GROMACS .gro file of C-alpha atoms in nm:
model
  339
    1MET     CA    1  -5.379  -3.505  -0.300
    2GLY     CA    2  -5.553  -3.173  -0.335
    3LYS     CA    3  -5.470  -2.866  -0.136
    4GLU     CA    4  -5.636  -2.822   0.198
    5PRO     CA    5  -5.918  -2.571   0.181
    6ALA     CA    6  -5.825  -2.226   0.302
    7LYS     CA    7  -5.933  -2.141   0.652
    8SER     CA    8  -6.206  -1.889   0.697
    9GLY     CA    9  -6.339  -1.694   0.985
   10PRO     CA   10  -6.176  -1.467   1.246
   11LEU     CA   11  -5.878  -1.706   1.300
   12ALA     CA   12  -5.793  -1.745   0.929
   13ARG     CA   13  -5.473  -1.533   0.950
   14ARG     CA   14  -5.344  -1.675   1.277
   15PRO     CA   15  -4.982  -1.808   1.244
   16ASP     CA   16  -4.914  -2.175   1.289
   17ASN     CA   17  -4.860  -2.297   1.642
   18SER     CA   18  -4.490  -2.379   1.588
   19ALA     CA   19  -4.180  -2.282   1.781
   20PHE     CA   20  -4.051  -2.075   1.490
   21MET     CA   21  -4.374  -1.891   1.412
   22GLN     CA   22  -4.455  -1.833   1.778
   23GLN     CA   23  -4.096  -1.727   1.862
   24ARG     CA   24  -4.034  -2.003   2.111
   25LEU     CA   25  -3.692  -2.106   1.972
   26PRO     CA   26  -3.411  -2.136   2.230
   27ALA     CA   27  -3.224  -1.806   2.260
   28TRP     CA   28  -2.954  -1.657   2.477
   29SER     CA   29  -3.069  -1.334   2.637
   30PRO     CA   30  -2.783  -1.210   2.854
   31MET     CA   31  -2.853  -0.968   3.131
   32LEU     CA   32  -2.596  -0.689   3.103
   33THR     CA   33  -2.497  -0.592   3.454
   34ALA     CA   34  -2.203  -0.403   3.596
   35SER     CA   35  -2.049  -0.724   3.729
   36THR     CA   36  -2.031  -0.865   3.374
   37VAL     CA   37  -1.974  -0.558   3.153
   38LEU     CA   38  -1.707  -0.380   3.356
   39PRO     CA   39  -1.468  -0.677   3.390
   40PHE     CA   40  -1.507  -0.740   3.016
   41MET     CA   41  -1.414  -0.378   2.937
   42TYR     CA   42  -1.111  -0.388   3.166
   43CYS     CA   43  -0.999  -0.713   2.999
   44MET     CA   44  -1.039  -0.554   2.655
   45ALA     CA   45  -0.833  -0.254   2.766
   46ALA     CA   46  -0.561  -0.484   2.900
   47LEU     CA   47  -0.563  -0.692   2.579
   48CYS     CA   48  -0.534  -0.384   2.357
   49LEU     CA   49  -0.257  -0.251   2.580
   50PHE     CA   50  -0.067  -0.579   2.553
   51LEU     CA   51  -0.104  -0.590   2.173
   52GLY     CA   52  -0.008  -0.223   2.138
   53VAL     CA   53   0.306  -0.258   2.349
   54SER     CA   54   0.405  -0.582   2.172
   55LEU     CA   55   0.359  -0.428   1.827
   56LEU     CA   56   0.542  -0.112   1.932
   57VAL     CA   57   0.841  -0.312   2.054
   58THR     CA   58   0.838  -0.507   1.725
   59VAL     CA   59   0.825  -0.190   1.516
   60GLN     CA   60   1.099  -0.027   1.721
   61GLY     CA   61   1.316  -0.329   1.639
   62THR     CA   62   1.330  -0.233   1.272
   63GLN     CA   63   1.616  -0.016   1.150
   64GLU     CA   64   1.544   0.259   0.901
   65MET     CA   65   1.761   0.526   0.740
   66LYS     CA   66   1.610   0.807   0.532
   67VAL     CA   67   1.805   1.022   0.288
   68LEU     CA   68   1.628   1.341   0.177
   69VAL     CA   69   1.710   1.369  -0.192
   70ILE     CA   70   1.616   1.732  -0.256
   71ILE     CA   71   1.827   1.883   0.021
   72LEU     CA   72   2.127   1.667  -0.051
   73PHE     CA   73   2.124   1.705  -0.426
   74GLY     CA   74   2.080   2.077  -0.466
   75ASP     CA   75   1.882   2.266  -0.729
   76VAL     CA   76   1.596   2.051  -0.850
   77ALA     CA   77   1.529   2.254  -1.166
   78ILE     CA   78   1.889   2.221  -1.284
   79LEU     CA   79   1.905   1.851  -1.208
   80THR     CA   80   1.579   1.789  -1.390
   81ALA     CA   81   1.691   1.982  -1.696
   82VAL     CA   82   2.036   1.829  -1.743
   83ARG     CA   83   1.940   1.475  -1.626
   84LEU     CA   84   2.281   1.429  -1.465
   85PRO     CA   85   2.337   1.165  -1.199
   86CYS     CA   86   2.402   1.306  -0.853
   87SER     CA   87   2.526   1.143  -0.537
   88ALA     CA   88   2.542   1.179  -0.160
   89SER     CA   89   2.743   0.998   0.104
   90VAL     CA   90   2.571   0.858   0.412
   91PHE     CA   91   2.670   0.645   0.709
   92LEU     CA   92   2.464   0.333   0.766
   93PRO     CA   93   2.460   0.139   1.094
   94GLY     CA   94   2.444  -0.188   0.905
   95VAL     CA   95   2.207  -0.480   0.839
   96MET     CA   96   1.971  -0.284   0.603
   97LEU     CA   97   1.813  -0.523   0.353
   98PHE     CA   98   1.540  -0.330   0.170
   99PHE     CA   99   1.578  -0.027  -0.056
  100TYR     CA  100   1.278   0.207  -0.094
  101TYR     CA  101   1.210   0.534  -0.267
  102GLY     CA  102   0.975   0.776  -0.096
  103LEU     CA  103   0.765   1.076  -0.196
  104GLN     CA  104   0.618   1.349   0.019
  105ASN     CA  105   0.316   1.561  -0.073
  106PHE     CA  106   0.226   1.339  -0.370
  107HIS     CA  107  -0.147   1.263  -0.344
  108GLN     CA  108  -0.199   0.926  -0.508
  109ASN     CA  109  -0.525   0.900  -0.314
  110LEU     CA  110  -0.711   1.165  -0.513
  111ARG     CA  111  -1.033   1.017  -0.655
  112LYS     CA  112  -0.985   1.130  -1.016
  113TYR     CA  113  -0.621   1.025  -1.011
  114MET     CA  114  -0.703   0.678  -0.879
  115ASP     CA  115  -0.977   0.631  -1.139
  116SER     CA  116  -0.750   0.737  -1.426
  117ARG     CA  117  -0.648   0.383  -1.528
  118ASP     CA  118  -0.784   0.086  -1.722
  119ASP     CA  119  -0.757  -0.238  -1.529
  120ALA     CA  120  -0.890  -0.434  -1.826
  121GLN     CA  121  -0.601  -0.302  -2.034
  122MET     CA  122  -0.348  -0.384  -1.761
  123VAL     CA  123  -0.471  -0.743  -1.745
  124GLY     CA  124  -0.379  -0.787  -2.112
  125ARG     CA  125  -0.715  -0.779  -2.291
  126THR     CA  126  -0.654  -0.710  -2.658
  127ASP     CA  127  -0.972  -0.508  -2.713
  128SER     CA  128  -0.891  -0.279  -2.416
  129LEU     CA  129  -0.533  -0.240  -2.537
  130LYS     CA  130  -0.649  -0.065  -2.854
  131ASN     CA  131  -0.964   0.091  -2.703
  132PRO     CA  132  -0.879   0.215  -2.353
  133SER     CA  133  -1.144   0.316  -2.103
  134THR     CA  134  -1.266   0.675  -2.104
  135TYR     CA  135  -1.159   0.692  -1.739
  136CYS     CA  136  -0.805   0.740  -1.874
  137GLU     CA  137  -0.885   1.085  -2.018
  138PRO     CA  138  -0.689   1.293  -2.107
  139TYR     CA  139  -0.416   1.026  -2.130
  140ILE     CA  140  -0.609   0.791  -2.355
  141ARG     CA  141  -0.481   0.873  -2.707
  142ASP     CA  142  -0.208   1.090  -2.854
  143GLU     CA  143  -0.262   1.371  -3.103
  144LYS     CA  144  -0.250   1.116  -3.389
  145GLY     CA  145  -0.524   0.905  -3.234
  146LEU     CA  146  -0.300   0.615  -3.125
  147PRO     CA  147  -0.406   0.450  -2.797
  148ILE     CA  148  -0.172   0.500  -2.503
  149ALA     CA  149  -0.049   0.186  -2.328
  150PRO     CA  150  -0.071   0.194  -2.035
  151CYS     CA  151  -0.327   0.473  -2.032
  152GLY     CA  152  -0.425   0.708  -1.752
  153ALA     CA  153  -0.266   0.955  -1.513
  154VAL     CA  154  -0.141   0.689  -1.270
  155ALA     CA  155   0.078   0.518  -1.529
  156ASN     CA  156   0.180   0.847  -1.691
  157SER     CA  157   0.321   0.976  -1.360
  158MET     CA  158   0.526   0.661  -1.289
  159PHE     CA  159   0.834   0.721  -1.076
  160ASN     CA  160   1.139   0.682  -1.301
  161ASP     CA  161   1.446   0.777  -1.097
  162SER     CA  162   1.712   0.506  -1.077
  163PHE     CA  163   1.956   0.443  -0.793
  164ILE     CA  164   2.298   0.291  -0.738
  165LEU     CA  165   2.422   0.215  -0.387
  166GLN     CA  166   2.799   0.191  -0.337
  167TYR     CA  167   2.980   0.065  -0.029
  168LEU     CA  168   3.282   0.288   0.036
  169GLY     CA  169   3.496   0.014   0.179
  170SER     CA  170   3.828  -0.120   0.067
  171PRO     CA  171   3.776  -0.156  -0.222
  172THR     CA  172   3.461   0.037  -0.318
  173GLU     CA  173   3.188  -0.204  -0.425
  174THR     CA  174   2.846  -0.156  -0.581
  175VAL     CA  175   2.568  -0.313  -0.376
  176SER     CA  176   2.363  -0.552  -0.590
  177LEU     CA  177   1.985  -0.541  -0.557
  178TYR     CA  178   1.713  -0.779  -0.668
  179ARG     CA  179   1.488  -0.574  -0.893
  180LYS     CA  180   1.228  -0.849  -0.914
  181GLY     CA  181   1.019  -1.001  -0.639
  182ILE     CA  182   0.920  -0.654  -0.514
  183ALA     CA  183   0.552  -0.666  -0.618
  184TRP     CA  184   0.263  -0.845  -0.453
  185TYR     CA  185   0.208  -1.197  -0.583
  186THR     CA  186  -0.157  -1.131  -0.667
  187ASP     CA  187  -0.067  -0.816  -0.858
  188GLU     CA  188   0.207  -0.983  -1.059
  189ASN     CA  189   0.013  -1.298  -1.144
  190VAL     CA  190  -0.350  -1.186  -1.152
  191LYS     CA  191  -0.404  -0.813  -1.195
  192PHE     CA  192  -0.121  -0.741  -1.442
  193ARG     CA  193  -0.063  -0.954  -1.750
  194ASN     CA  194   0.081  -0.889  -2.094
  195PRO     CA  195  -0.137  -0.924  -2.405
  196PRO     CA  196  -0.129  -1.271  -2.565
  197LEU     CA  197   0.176  -1.299  -2.787
  198ASN     CA  198   0.043  -1.553  -3.040
  199ASN     CA  199   0.394  -1.635  -3.169
  200GLN     CA  200   0.485  -1.265  -3.170
  201THR     CA  201   0.745  -1.065  -2.985
  202LEU     CA  202   0.636  -0.834  -2.706
  203ASP     CA  203   0.689  -0.519  -2.912
  204GLN     CA  204   0.475  -0.668  -3.191
  205ALA     CA  205   0.199  -0.739  -2.937
  206PHE     CA  206   0.200  -0.368  -2.847
  207GLU     CA  207   0.212  -0.256  -3.211
  208GLY     CA  208  -0.034   0.023  -3.280
  209THR     CA  209   0.000   0.177  -2.933
  210ILE     CA  210   0.208   0.466  -2.805
  211LYS     CA  211   0.389   0.525  -2.476
  212PRO     CA  212   0.252   0.768  -2.213
  213PRO     CA  213   0.358   1.131  -2.274
  214TYR     CA  214   0.596   1.151  -1.976
  215TRP     CA  215   0.771   0.821  -2.039
  216LYS     CA  216   1.113   0.789  -2.195
  217ASN     CA  217   1.067   0.431  -2.324
  218PRO     CA  218   0.762   0.234  -2.433
  219VAL     CA  219   0.615  -0.021  -2.195
  220TYR     CA  220   0.780  -0.315  -2.372
  221LYS     CA  221   1.127  -0.163  -2.313
  222LEU     CA  222   1.104  -0.064  -1.948
  223ASP     CA  223   1.382  -0.302  -1.840
  224PRO     CA  224   1.650  -0.350  -2.108
  225SER     CA  225   1.850  -0.577  -1.875
  226ASP     CA  226   1.571  -0.834  -1.830
  227PRO     CA  227   1.339  -0.919  -2.122
  228ASN     CA  228   1.105  -1.101  -1.882
  229ASN     CA  229   1.046  -0.782  -1.684
  230ASN     CA  230   0.883  -0.577  -1.959
  231GLY     CA  231   0.532  -0.484  -2.055
  232PHE     CA  232   0.251  -0.468  -1.803
  233ILE     CA  233   0.431  -0.721  -1.581
  234ASN     CA  234   0.722  -0.486  -1.515
  235GLU     CA  235   0.750  -0.487  -1.137
  236ASP     CA  236   0.839  -0.119  -1.102
  237LEU     CA  237   0.519  -0.039  -1.291
  238ILE     CA  238   0.317  -0.281  -1.078
  239VAL     CA  239   0.451  -0.132  -0.754
  240TRP     CA  240   0.369   0.222  -0.873
  241MET     CA  241   0.019   0.129  -0.988
  242ARG     CA  242  -0.077   0.021  -0.635
  243GLU     CA  243  -0.175   0.367  -0.512
  244ALA     CA  244  -0.074   0.485  -0.167
  245ALA     CA  245  -0.338   0.586   0.087
  246PHE     CA  246  -0.150   0.890   0.219
  247PRO     CA  247   0.044   1.175   0.052
  248ASN     CA  248   0.370   1.070   0.221
  249PHE     CA  249   0.464   0.716   0.124
  250LYS     CA  250   0.746   0.484   0.027
  251LYS     CA  251   0.756   0.207  -0.231
  252LEU     CA  252   0.993  -0.085  -0.261
  253TYR     CA  253   1.271  -0.037  -0.518
  254GLY     CA  254   1.494  -0.339  -0.457
  255ILE     CA  255   1.604  -0.610  -0.215
  256LEU     CA  256   1.964  -0.670  -0.115
  257LYS     CA  257   2.142  -0.962  -0.279
  258ARG     CA  258   2.298  -1.131   0.022
  259THR     CA  259   2.624  -1.249  -0.130
  260GLY     CA  260   2.990  -1.192  -0.053
  261ARG     CA  261   3.053  -0.927   0.208
  262PHE     CA  262   2.679  -0.851   0.210
  263ALA     CA  263   2.574  -1.204   0.311
  264ASP     CA  264   2.459  -1.084   0.654
  265GLY     CA  265   2.319  -0.753   0.533
  266LEU     CA  266   2.488  -0.422   0.472
  267PRO     CA  267   2.795  -0.383   0.694
  268ALA     CA  268   2.819  -0.064   0.899
  269GLY     CA  269   3.012   0.205   0.717
  270ASN     CA  270   2.995   0.483   0.463
  271TYR     CA  271   2.787   0.448   0.148
  272ASN     CA  272   2.736   0.652  -0.165
  273VAL     CA  273   2.387   0.687  -0.313
  274ILE     CA  274   2.389   0.776  -0.683
  275VAL     CA  275   2.058   0.903  -0.820
  276SER     CA  276   1.969   0.943  -1.186
  277TYR     CA  277   1.731   1.235  -1.138
  278ASN     CA  278   1.433   1.207  -1.378
  279PHE     CA  279   1.121   1.249  -1.166
  280PRO     CA  280   1.053   1.620  -1.098
  281ALA     CA  281   0.915   1.690  -0.751
  282GLN     CA  282   0.903   2.068  -0.765
  283HIS     CA  283   0.576   2.074  -0.961
  284PHE     CA  284   0.378   1.938  -0.666
  285ARG     CA  285   0.605   2.098  -0.401
  286GLY     CA  286   0.714   1.756  -0.288
  287ARG     CA  287   1.026   1.585  -0.166
  288LYS     CA  288   1.195   1.263  -0.259
  289LEU     CA  289   1.353   1.019  -0.018
  290VAL     CA  290   1.580   0.719  -0.031
  291VAL     CA  291   1.488   0.480   0.250
  292LEU     CA  292   1.699   0.184   0.362
  293SER     CA  293   1.530  -0.046   0.608
  294THR     CA  294   1.491  -0.387   0.765
  295VAL     CA  295   1.156  -0.560   0.813
  296THR     CA  296   0.993  -0.778   1.076
  297TRP     CA  297   0.696  -1.015   1.062
  298LEU     CA  298   0.482  -0.700   1.089
  299GLY     CA  299   0.649  -0.537   0.788
  300GLY     CA  300   0.848  -0.216   0.778
  301GLN     CA  301   0.860   0.064   1.032
  302ASN     CA  302   0.498   0.174   1.070
  303HIS     CA  303   0.369   0.302   1.403
  304PHE     CA  304   0.002   0.332   1.304
  305LEU     CA  305  -0.116  -0.009   1.426
  306PRO     CA  306   0.055  -0.006   1.770
  307ILE     CA  307  -0.058   0.353   1.832
  308ALA     CA  308  -0.413   0.260   1.731
  309TYR     CA  309  -0.414  -0.028   1.983
  310LEU     CA  310  -0.271   0.194   2.258
  311VAL     CA  311  -0.524   0.471   2.195
  312THR     CA  312  -0.809   0.217   2.191
  313SER     CA  313  -0.683   0.070   2.517
  314GLY     CA  314  -0.677   0.412   2.680
  315LEU     CA  315  -1.026   0.505   2.560
  316VAL     CA  316  -1.178   0.173   2.671
  317PHE     CA  317  -1.009   0.203   3.012
  318LEU     CA  318  -1.135   0.561   3.061
  319LEU     CA  319  -1.487   0.458   2.964
  320ALA     CA  320  -1.472   0.159   3.199
  321ALA     CA  321  -1.344   0.380   3.482
  322ALA     CA  322  -1.623   0.633   3.424
  323LEU     CA  323  -1.889   0.359   3.425
  324THR     CA  324  -1.734   0.211   3.738
  325THR     CA  325  -1.755   0.548   3.913
  326ILE     CA  326  -2.118   0.593   3.811
  327TRP     CA  327  -2.206   0.242   3.921
  328TRP     CA  328  -2.025   0.279   4.253
  329LYS     CA  329  -2.195   0.609   4.327
  330PHE     CA  330  -2.548   0.549   4.202
  331GLY     CA  331  -2.617   0.190   4.108
  332ARG     CA  332  -2.435  -0.033   4.355
  333ASN     CA  333  -2.734  -0.061   4.588
  334ALA     CA  334  -2.994   0.007   4.320
  335LYS     CA  335  -3.072   0.345   4.477
  336ASN     CA  336  -3.137   0.485   4.133
  337LEU     CA  337  -3.444   0.256   4.108
  338GLU     CA  338  -3.607   0.391   4.424
  339GLU     CA  339  -3.891   0.628   4.358
   0.00000   0.00000   0.00000
C-alpha cells in the first residue's frame, strides 16, 4: 500500500489525538503539603539517627592499636642510611587479627601521581610491557632506554618496609602472618596479571625491562619466599597501587595465622615489633604507623560513615523543625493566602 497523502491546510501540523501525544497518560501528581512532607522528614531524621548510632556502636566494637614508628625508632636519617632493623615493645589487649602499615602526610590522591601508571602494562599486555604509557613520565625508561616495569610514580614509591611481630611470652614466639589474601579479589584476578609466559620463566617474561629506580629487587623477585607471589600479581604491590583518598591512610600488610596459642587471636601481653626500615618518610615530612586491629562486618575502625549519618540526621531534623515552626505560625490556617 502506498503512503497516505500528507495533510495540508491549517491543521497539517496538529499532533495525533492519542493519549501519549496529547499528554493524557496516567500520572501521579502528589500534592506536597505540610501534613505529608513534615512527617516524612521526621521519619528520615529518625532513620538516619538509628543507622548512625548502630554504625557507631559497631565501629566502637573494633579494637585498634597504633604504634608510631618515627617516635619510637629514633633518628630517621640514620635508620634510612644504615638500613638496620629496629624494634619497639608494646602491650596489646589481645584479639588483634589484622596487621596494617600506615602513612601520614603522604598524598596518594594527587592528580599527577594517580595518573603516573600504566594499567595496560599492569594487566600483562606484552606491547605495553616494552612500550609503557607516556603517563608514566619521568619513570618510563632508564638512562639506557630500557622500559621500566612497573612504570610510573605510584609503583616507584611502593612501601617496602618489612615487619616481624614477636610475642614476649614464655617462650618468645614469632607471630605468623598470611602475606597473601590481602588484596581485593577483582584487583588480583582482573586488574593485575603477569605477562603470558609461553613456556618461559617469569624473569624471562620480563627480559628487556628494568626495575623502578627506588626498588631494591626487580618485579619478578619481590617475594623470594613464594614464587607464586611475584610479578604484577604480588599482593603488596597490588595493595599499594590502589591509591588512598586521603593523606593519612593505612594499608593491609598481613593477616594473623590462627594456629597454636594464636588460635583465638593475639593473647593479651607484651609484643615486640621489629621493623626493617627502608621507606624514608622524612622527605615528605610524614610519619609511619604500625596498626593492629580487628574488623567487623563494616570493616575496620572508620568513623566517617556513622558521623555522616548522624550529621545528616541532625540537619534534616533542624530543617523539619524550622519548616514546622513556619507552618505553625503562618500556614496552619492558610492565613498567608489571604490578600
